[in-house]
């Protein structure tokens, strides 16, 4: 009987720990804004194509920013990049754009490691059509956001 009670207490403790970790993971996922559109649209398709075009440029700067914070480069998923602002620099039907993006880099199973704002200039005047105008690092990785088996990612 004592063994049964001890086993039940142990199972309750493990269950409580697992529920706590699931709540933490849910809070982390909520901070990434996973409430993205549920259906496709032309605007969403164009935004996704733009992200594919800009992804190498985003990756380059994000790798540079997080090199001193992490032991390896974070991943950038296009659906964790939000367009904050876009405008034509030289007016109606001009092909010179400024685009500001909010980027949430992740590691492993989509663990957010920070938040950054990047502003790009897209035009024919630039050699590869894209130039990073500015960037602002908004949030560092927090050890408390990482499960114990992923904390070795942090420097």
Short mmCIF file of N, CA and C in Angstrom, two decimals:
data_model
loop_
_atom_site.label_atom_id
_atom_site.label_comp_id
_atom_site.label_asym_id
_atom_site.label_seq_id
_atom_site.Cartn_x
_atom_site.Cartn_y
_atom_site.Cartn_z
N UNK A 1 0.81 -1.19 0.00
CA UNK A 1 0.00 0.00 0.00
C UNK A 1 0.87 1.27 0.00
N UNK A 2 1.94 1.26 0.80
CA UNK A 2 2.83 2.42 0.85
C UNK A 2 3.49 2.66 -0.50
N UNK A 3 3.84 1.55 -1.19
CA UNK A 3 4.45 1.68 -2.52
C UNK A 3 3.47 2.31 -3.51
N UNK A 4 2.21 1.95 -3.41
CA UNK A 4 1.18 2.50 -4.30
C UNK A 4 1.02 4.00 -4.06
N UNK A 5 0.95 4.39 -2.79
CA UNK A 5 0.82 5.81 -2.45
C UNK A 5 2.05 6.59 -2.91
N UNK A 6 3.23 6.02 -2.71
CA UNK A 6 4.47 6.67 -3.15
C UNK A 6 4.49 6.83 -4.67
N UNK A 7 4.05 5.80 -5.37
CA UNK A 7 4.01 5.88 -6.84
C UNK A 7 3.02 6.94 -7.31
N UNK A 8 1.85 7.02 -6.66
CA UNK A 8 0.86 8.03 -7.02
C UNK A 8 1.40 9.44 -6.78
N UNK A 9 2.06 9.65 -5.67
CA UNK A 9 2.67 10.96 -5.39
C UNK A 9 3.73 11.31 -6.42
N UNK A 10 4.52 10.33 -6.78
CA UNK A 10 5.57 10.56 -7.79
C UNK A 10 4.95 10.91 -9.14
N UNK A 11 3.91 10.17 -9.53
CA UNK A 11 3.23 10.46 -10.80
C UNK A 11 2.58 11.84 -10.79
N UNK A 12 1.99 12.23 -9.66
CA UNK A 12 1.39 13.56 -9.55
C UNK A 12 2.46 14.65 -9.68
N UNK A 13 3.60 14.43 -9.06
CA UNK A 13 4.70 15.39 -9.16
C UNK A 13 5.20 15.53 -10.58
N UNK A 14 5.38 14.41 -11.26
CA UNK A 14 5.84 14.44 -12.66
C UNK A 14 4.80 15.12 -13.53
N UNK A 15 3.52 14.79 -13.30
CA UNK A 15 2.43 15.39 -14.08
C UNK A 15 2.42 16.92 -13.88
N UNK A 16 2.56 17.37 -12.63
CA UNK A 16 2.59 18.80 -12.36
C UNK A 16 3.75 19.50 -13.05
N UNK A 17 4.93 18.86 -13.05
CA UNK A 17 6.10 19.42 -13.72
C UNK A 17 5.86 19.52 -15.22
N UNK A 18 5.28 18.49 -15.83
CA UNK A 18 5.01 18.49 -17.28
C UNK A 18 4.00 19.58 -17.64
N UNK A 19 2.97 19.75 -16.82
CA UNK A 19 1.97 20.80 -17.09
C UNK A 19 2.63 22.17 -17.02
N UNK A 20 3.51 22.38 -16.04
CA UNK A 20 4.22 23.65 -15.91
C UNK A 20 5.05 23.93 -17.16
N UNK A 21 5.77 22.92 -17.67
CA UNK A 21 6.59 23.10 -18.87
C UNK A 21 5.73 23.37 -20.09
N UNK A 22 4.57 22.73 -20.20
CA UNK A 22 3.68 22.97 -21.33
C UNK A 22 3.14 24.40 -21.30
N UNK A 23 2.82 24.91 -20.11
CA UNK A 23 2.34 26.28 -19.98
C UNK A 23 3.45 27.25 -20.39
N UNK A 24 4.69 26.99 -19.97
CA UNK A 24 5.82 27.84 -20.36
C UNK A 24 6.00 27.83 -21.87
N UNK A 25 5.92 26.65 -22.48
CA UNK A 25 6.08 26.54 -23.94
C UNK A 25 4.96 27.27 -24.65
N UNK A 26 3.75 27.18 -24.12
CA UNK A 26 2.61 27.86 -24.71
C UNK A 26 2.79 29.38 -24.64
N UNK A 27 3.29 29.87 -23.51
CA UNK A 27 3.53 31.31 -23.35
C UNK A 27 4.61 31.77 -24.32
N UNK A 28 5.65 30.95 -24.51
CA UNK A 28 6.71 31.30 -25.44
C UNK A 28 6.17 31.35 -26.86
N UNK A 29 5.38 30.36 -27.24
CA UNK A 29 4.80 30.33 -28.59
C UNK A 29 3.88 31.53 -28.80
N UNK A 30 3.14 31.92 -27.77
CA UNK A 30 2.24 33.06 -27.89
C UNK A 30 3.02 34.35 -28.11
N UNK A 31 4.22 34.44 -27.56
CA UNK A 31 5.02 35.66 -27.74
C UNK A 31 5.55 35.80 -29.16
N UNK A 32 5.50 34.73 -29.96
CA UNK A 32 5.96 34.78 -31.34
C UNK A 32 4.83 35.18 -32.28
N UNK A 33 3.61 35.30 -31.76
CA UNK A 33 2.45 35.65 -32.57
C UNK A 33 2.16 34.55 -33.59
N UNK A 34 1.77 33.40 -33.14
CA UNK A 34 1.46 32.30 -34.04
C UNK A 34 0.07 32.43 -34.67
N UNK A 35 -0.63 33.52 -34.40
CA UNK A 35 -1.97 33.72 -34.96
C UNK A 35 -1.89 34.33 -36.36
N UNK A 36 -1.25 33.61 -37.25
CA UNK A 36 -1.08 34.06 -38.63
C UNK A 36 -2.34 33.73 -39.44
N UNK A 37 -2.48 34.31 -40.64
CA UNK A 37 -3.66 34.05 -41.47
C UNK A 37 -3.89 32.56 -41.69
N UNK A 38 -5.16 32.19 -41.75
CA UNK A 38 -5.54 30.79 -41.92
C UNK A 38 -5.82 30.43 -43.38
N UNK A 39 -5.90 31.42 -44.24
CA UNK A 39 -6.14 31.15 -45.66
C UNK A 39 -5.25 32.03 -46.52
N UNK A 40 -5.07 31.61 -47.75
CA UNK A 40 -4.15 32.30 -48.66
C UNK A 40 -4.82 33.50 -49.32
N UNK A 41 -4.00 34.47 -49.71
CA UNK A 41 -4.47 35.64 -50.45
C UNK A 41 -3.31 36.10 -51.35
N UNK A 42 -3.62 36.93 -52.32
CA UNK A 42 -2.57 37.45 -53.20
C UNK A 42 -1.54 38.24 -52.40
N UNK A 43 -2.01 39.05 -51.47
CA UNK A 43 -1.10 39.85 -50.64
C UNK A 43 -0.16 38.95 -49.85
N UNK A 44 -0.69 37.88 -49.27
CA UNK A 44 0.14 36.96 -48.50
C UNK A 44 1.15 36.24 -49.40
N UNK A 45 0.72 35.87 -50.62
CA UNK A 45 1.65 35.23 -51.55
C UNK A 45 2.79 36.17 -51.93
N UNK A 46 2.48 37.44 -52.20
CA UNK A 46 3.52 38.40 -52.54
C UNK A 46 4.45 38.65 -51.36
N UNK A 47 3.89 38.71 -50.16
CA UNK A 47 4.72 38.89 -48.97
C UNK A 47 5.66 37.69 -48.80
N UNK A 48 5.15 36.48 -49.00
CA UNK A 48 5.97 35.27 -48.87
C UNK A 48 7.07 35.23 -49.93
N UNK A 49 6.76 35.65 -51.15
CA UNK A 49 7.79 35.71 -52.20
C UNK A 49 8.86 36.73 -51.83
N UNK A 50 8.45 37.87 -51.28
CA UNK A 50 9.39 38.89 -50.86
C UNK A 50 10.30 38.36 -49.76
N UNK A 51 9.75 37.60 -48.82
CA UNK A 51 10.56 37.02 -47.74
C UNK A 51 11.60 36.05 -48.31
N UNK A 52 11.24 35.26 -49.31
CA UNK A 52 12.22 34.36 -49.94
C UNK A 52 13.36 35.15 -50.58
N UNK A 53 13.02 36.28 -51.17
CA UNK A 53 14.01 37.14 -51.81
C UNK A 53 14.93 37.79 -50.77
N UNK A 54 14.36 38.20 -49.63
CA UNK A 54 15.12 38.91 -48.60
C UNK A 54 15.79 37.99 -47.59
N UNK A 55 15.38 36.74 -47.52
CA UNK A 55 15.88 35.82 -46.49
C UNK A 55 17.41 35.74 -46.41
N UNK A 56 18.14 35.63 -47.52
CA UNK A 56 19.61 35.59 -47.41
C UNK A 56 20.19 36.86 -46.77
N UNK A 57 19.59 38.00 -47.05
CA UNK A 57 20.05 39.27 -46.49
C UNK A 57 19.71 39.36 -45.00
N UNK A 58 18.54 38.86 -44.63
CA UNK A 58 18.13 38.83 -43.22
C UNK A 58 19.06 37.89 -42.45
N UNK A 59 19.27 36.69 -43.01
CA UNK A 59 20.15 35.70 -42.37
C UNK A 59 21.53 36.26 -42.09
N UNK A 60 22.08 36.97 -43.06
CA UNK A 60 23.44 37.51 -42.92
C UNK A 60 23.54 38.45 -41.72
N UNK A 61 22.59 39.35 -41.58
CA UNK A 61 22.65 40.31 -40.47
C UNK A 61 22.31 39.64 -39.14
N UNK A 62 21.35 38.74 -39.14
CA UNK A 62 20.97 38.05 -37.90
C UNK A 62 22.14 37.20 -37.40
N UNK A 63 22.85 36.51 -38.30
CA UNK A 63 24.03 35.74 -37.91
C UNK A 63 25.06 36.64 -37.23
N UNK A 64 25.25 37.82 -37.79
CA UNK A 64 26.20 38.79 -37.24
C UNK A 64 25.77 39.27 -35.84
N UNK A 65 24.49 39.57 -35.68
CA UNK A 65 23.97 40.07 -34.41
C UNK A 65 24.10 39.02 -33.31
N UNK A 66 23.75 37.77 -33.63
CA UNK A 66 23.67 36.72 -32.60
C UNK A 66 24.96 35.94 -32.43
N UNK A 67 26.00 36.25 -33.19
CA UNK A 67 27.27 35.53 -33.05
C UNK A 67 27.86 35.66 -31.65
N UNK A 68 27.66 36.80 -31.02
CA UNK A 68 28.21 37.01 -29.67
C UNK A 68 27.26 36.53 -28.58
N UNK A 69 26.04 36.12 -28.95
CA UNK A 69 25.04 35.70 -27.96
C UNK A 69 24.79 34.19 -27.94
N UNK A 70 25.01 33.54 -29.11
CA UNK A 70 24.69 32.12 -29.24
C UNK A 70 25.89 31.34 -29.76
N UNK A 71 25.89 30.05 -29.50
CA UNK A 71 26.97 29.17 -29.97
C UNK A 71 26.83 28.77 -31.43
N UNK A 72 25.64 28.95 -32.00
CA UNK A 72 25.48 28.75 -33.43
C UNK A 72 24.36 29.64 -33.96
N UNK A 73 24.30 29.77 -35.26
CA UNK A 73 23.37 30.71 -35.90
C UNK A 73 21.92 30.30 -35.71
N UNK A 74 21.06 31.27 -35.42
CA UNK A 74 19.63 30.96 -35.32
C UNK A 74 19.01 30.80 -36.71
N UNK A 75 17.85 30.21 -36.74
CA UNK A 75 17.09 30.04 -37.99
C UNK A 75 16.11 31.20 -38.13
N UNK A 76 15.88 31.58 -39.37
CA UNK A 76 14.87 32.59 -39.67
C UNK A 76 13.81 31.90 -40.52
N UNK A 77 12.61 31.83 -40.00
CA UNK A 77 11.48 31.27 -40.76
C UNK A 77 10.67 32.43 -41.31
N UNK A 78 10.32 32.40 -42.59
CA UNK A 78 9.58 33.52 -43.18
C UNK A 78 8.28 33.85 -42.45
N UNK A 79 7.66 32.87 -41.82
CA UNK A 79 6.41 33.14 -41.12
C UNK A 79 6.65 33.76 -39.74
N UNK A 80 7.92 33.94 -39.31
CA UNK A 80 8.25 34.68 -38.10
C UNK A 80 8.86 36.04 -38.45
N UNK A 81 8.61 36.50 -39.66
CA UNK A 81 9.04 37.83 -40.11
C UNK A 81 7.77 38.61 -40.42
N UNK A 82 7.61 39.74 -39.77
CA UNK A 82 6.43 40.57 -39.98
C UNK A 82 6.82 41.86 -40.68
N UNK A 83 6.10 42.20 -41.74
CA UNK A 83 6.33 43.47 -42.44
C UNK A 83 5.69 44.57 -41.59
N UNK A 84 6.53 45.48 -41.08
CA UNK A 84 6.04 46.58 -40.25
C UNK A 84 5.71 47.81 -41.08
N UNK A 85 6.49 48.04 -42.14
CA UNK A 85 6.27 49.21 -42.97
C UNK A 85 6.89 48.97 -44.34
N UNK A 86 6.23 49.43 -45.37
CA UNK A 86 6.80 49.42 -46.72
C UNK A 86 6.26 50.65 -47.44
N UNK A 87 7.15 51.33 -48.15
CA UNK A 87 6.70 52.47 -48.95
C UNK A 87 7.62 52.68 -50.14
N UNK A 88 7.05 53.35 -51.15
CA UNK A 88 7.83 53.72 -52.33
C UNK A 88 8.61 54.98 -52.00
N UNK A 89 9.90 54.94 -52.25
CA UNK A 89 10.75 56.08 -51.94
C UNK A 89 10.53 57.22 -52.92
N UNK A 90 10.32 56.90 -54.19
CA UNK A 90 10.21 57.93 -55.22
C UNK A 90 8.80 58.03 -55.82
N UNK A 91 7.79 57.80 -55.01
CA UNK A 91 6.41 58.05 -55.42
C UNK A 91 5.75 56.95 -56.23
N UNK A 92 4.55 57.26 -56.67
CA UNK A 92 3.69 56.31 -57.38
C UNK A 92 4.40 55.67 -58.57
N UNK A 93 4.35 54.37 -58.61
CA UNK A 93 4.95 53.51 -59.65
C UNK A 93 6.46 53.62 -59.74
N UNK A 94 7.09 54.18 -58.72
CA UNK A 94 8.54 54.18 -58.66
C UNK A 94 9.01 52.81 -58.17
N UNK A 95 10.14 52.37 -58.65
CA UNK A 95 10.64 51.04 -58.30
C UNK A 95 11.82 51.14 -57.34
N UNK A 96 11.60 51.93 -56.30
CA UNK A 96 12.56 52.10 -55.22
C UNK A 96 11.76 52.02 -53.92
N UNK A 97 12.04 50.99 -53.11
CA UNK A 97 11.24 50.72 -51.93
C UNK A 97 12.07 50.72 -50.66
N UNK A 98 11.42 51.06 -49.56
CA UNK A 98 11.99 50.90 -48.23
C UNK A 98 11.04 49.97 -47.49
N UNK A 99 11.60 48.91 -46.88
CA UNK A 99 10.78 47.94 -46.16
C UNK A 99 11.38 47.68 -44.79
N UNK A 100 10.53 47.76 -43.77
CA UNK A 100 10.95 47.52 -42.39
C UNK A 100 10.31 46.23 -41.91
N UNK A 101 11.15 45.34 -41.37
CA UNK A 101 10.72 44.01 -40.95
C UNK A 101 11.01 43.80 -39.47
N UNK A 102 10.10 43.10 -38.80
CA UNK A 102 10.35 42.64 -37.43
C UNK A 102 10.64 41.14 -37.54
N UNK A 103 11.81 40.75 -37.04
CA UNK A 103 12.28 39.38 -37.19
C UNK A 103 12.41 38.72 -35.82
N UNK A 104 11.89 37.49 -35.71
CA UNK A 104 12.04 36.69 -34.49
C UNK A 104 12.85 35.44 -34.86
N UNK A 105 14.17 35.47 -34.61
CA UNK A 105 15.00 34.29 -34.89
C UNK A 105 14.72 33.19 -33.86
N UNK A 106 14.90 31.94 -34.28
CA UNK A 106 14.65 30.81 -33.40
C UNK A 106 15.78 29.79 -33.48
N UNK A 107 15.81 28.91 -32.50
CA UNK A 107 16.71 27.74 -32.53
C UNK A 107 15.89 26.51 -32.21
N UNK A 108 16.38 25.37 -32.64
CA UNK A 108 15.75 24.10 -32.31
C UNK A 108 14.28 24.07 -32.66
N UNK A 109 13.46 23.61 -31.71
CA UNK A 109 12.02 23.49 -31.97
C UNK A 109 11.30 24.84 -31.82
N UNK A 110 11.73 25.82 -32.60
CA UNK A 110 11.13 27.16 -32.64
C UNK A 110 11.20 27.89 -31.30
N UNK A 111 12.35 27.81 -30.65
CA UNK A 111 12.57 28.56 -29.41
C UNK A 111 13.04 29.95 -29.80
N UNK A 112 12.26 31.01 -29.49
CA UNK A 112 12.67 32.36 -29.88
C UNK A 112 13.93 32.79 -29.12
N UNK A 113 14.85 33.42 -29.83
CA UNK A 113 16.10 33.85 -29.21
C UNK A 113 16.23 35.36 -29.17
N UNK A 114 15.22 36.08 -29.61
CA UNK A 114 15.28 37.53 -29.58
C UNK A 114 14.30 38.14 -30.54
N UNK A 115 14.50 39.43 -30.78
CA UNK A 115 13.65 40.16 -31.72
C UNK A 115 14.48 41.31 -32.27
N UNK A 116 14.33 41.55 -33.57
CA UNK A 116 15.10 42.59 -34.25
C UNK A 116 14.24 43.30 -35.28
N UNK A 117 14.61 44.54 -35.56
CA UNK A 117 13.98 45.33 -36.63
C UNK A 117 15.06 45.60 -37.68
N UNK A 118 14.76 45.25 -38.93
CA UNK A 118 15.68 45.49 -40.04
C UNK A 118 14.97 46.34 -41.10
N UNK A 119 15.65 47.33 -41.62
CA UNK A 119 15.10 48.16 -42.70
C UNK A 119 15.99 48.02 -43.93
N UNK A 120 15.37 47.61 -45.03
CA UNK A 120 16.08 47.40 -46.29
C UNK A 120 15.66 48.41 -47.33
N UNK A 121 16.60 48.75 -48.20
CA UNK A 121 16.35 49.57 -49.38
C UNK A 121 16.39 48.61 -50.56
N UNK A 122 15.32 48.60 -51.35
CA UNK A 122 15.25 47.74 -52.52
C UNK A 122 15.09 48.63 -53.75
N UNK A 123 16.11 48.59 -54.63
CA UNK A 123 16.05 49.44 -55.83
C UNK A 123 17.02 48.92 -56.87
N UNK A 124 16.93 49.50 -58.05
CA UNK A 124 17.84 49.14 -59.13
C UNK A 124 19.20 49.79 -58.97
N UNK A 125 19.31 50.81 -58.11
CA UNK A 125 20.58 51.49 -57.92
C UNK A 125 21.59 50.64 -57.14
N UNK A 126 21.11 49.68 -56.34
CA UNK A 126 21.99 48.82 -55.55
C UNK A 126 22.49 47.66 -56.41
N UNK A 127 23.74 47.25 -56.24
CA UNK A 127 24.31 46.18 -57.06
C UNK A 127 23.49 44.89 -57.06
N UNK A 128 23.03 44.44 -55.88
CA UNK A 128 22.19 43.23 -55.87
C UNK A 128 20.74 43.57 -55.56
N UNK A 129 20.36 44.82 -55.73
CA UNK A 129 19.00 45.34 -55.54
C UNK A 129 18.59 45.49 -54.08
N UNK A 130 19.40 45.02 -53.13
CA UNK A 130 19.03 45.09 -51.71
C UNK A 130 20.18 45.66 -50.90
N UNK A 131 19.85 46.61 -50.02
CA UNK A 131 20.85 47.17 -49.12
C UNK A 131 20.21 47.31 -47.74
N UNK A 132 20.92 46.87 -46.72
CA UNK A 132 20.45 47.04 -45.35
C UNK A 132 20.70 48.48 -44.94
N UNK A 133 19.63 49.21 -44.64
CA UNK A 133 19.77 50.61 -44.24
C UNK A 133 20.02 50.75 -42.75
N UNK A 134 19.25 50.00 -41.95
CA UNK A 134 19.40 50.10 -40.50
C UNK A 134 18.90 48.82 -39.84
N UNK A 135 19.33 48.64 -38.60
CA UNK A 135 18.85 47.52 -37.81
C UNK A 135 18.85 47.93 -36.35
N UNK A 136 17.96 47.31 -35.61
CA UNK A 136 17.88 47.57 -34.18
C UNK A 136 17.59 46.25 -33.48
N UNK A 137 18.47 45.90 -32.56
CA UNK A 137 18.30 44.68 -31.78
C UNK A 137 17.39 45.01 -30.60
N UNK A 138 16.22 44.38 -30.53
CA UNK A 138 15.23 44.71 -29.52
C UNK A 138 15.27 43.82 -28.28
N UNK A 139 15.63 42.55 -28.48
CA UNK A 139 15.54 41.61 -27.37
C UNK A 139 16.61 40.53 -27.47
N UNK A 140 17.32 40.30 -26.36
CA UNK A 140 18.31 39.23 -26.27
C UNK A 140 17.64 37.92 -25.88
N UNK A 141 18.33 36.80 -26.10
CA UNK A 141 17.79 35.53 -25.62
C UNK A 141 17.78 35.51 -24.10
N UNK A 142 16.75 34.92 -23.52
CA UNK A 142 16.61 34.80 -22.07
C UNK A 142 16.78 33.33 -21.68
N UNK A 143 17.68 33.05 -20.76
CA UNK A 143 17.93 31.67 -20.35
C UNK A 143 16.65 30.99 -19.88
N UNK A 144 15.77 31.73 -19.25
CA UNK A 144 14.53 31.16 -18.73
C UNK A 144 13.58 30.69 -19.84
N UNK A 145 13.77 31.17 -21.08
CA UNK A 145 12.92 30.75 -22.20
C UNK A 145 13.36 29.42 -22.80
N UNK A 146 14.54 28.92 -22.38
CA UNK A 146 15.10 27.71 -22.96
C UNK A 146 14.86 26.51 -22.05
N UNK A 147 14.43 25.38 -22.62
CA UNK A 147 14.38 24.16 -21.82
C UNK A 147 15.80 23.77 -21.42
N UNK A 148 15.96 23.01 -20.36
CA UNK A 148 17.32 22.66 -19.89
C UNK A 148 18.20 22.03 -20.97
N UNK A 149 17.64 21.24 -21.85
CA UNK A 149 18.44 20.58 -22.87
C UNK A 149 18.82 21.49 -24.04
N UNK A 150 18.37 22.75 -24.04
CA UNK A 150 18.74 23.70 -25.08
C UNK A 150 19.54 24.89 -24.54
N UNK A 151 19.83 24.92 -23.25
CA UNK A 151 20.54 26.05 -22.67
C UNK A 151 22.00 26.13 -23.09
N UNK A 152 22.54 25.04 -23.64
CA UNK A 152 23.93 25.09 -24.11
C UNK A 152 24.08 25.91 -25.38
N UNK A 153 22.98 26.33 -25.98
CA UNK A 153 23.00 27.19 -27.16
C UNK A 153 23.51 28.59 -26.78
N UNK A 154 23.21 29.00 -25.55
CA UNK A 154 23.60 30.34 -25.09
C UNK A 154 25.10 30.41 -24.76
N UNK A 155 25.69 31.55 -25.06
CA UNK A 155 27.09 31.78 -24.68
C UNK A 155 27.16 32.28 -23.26
#
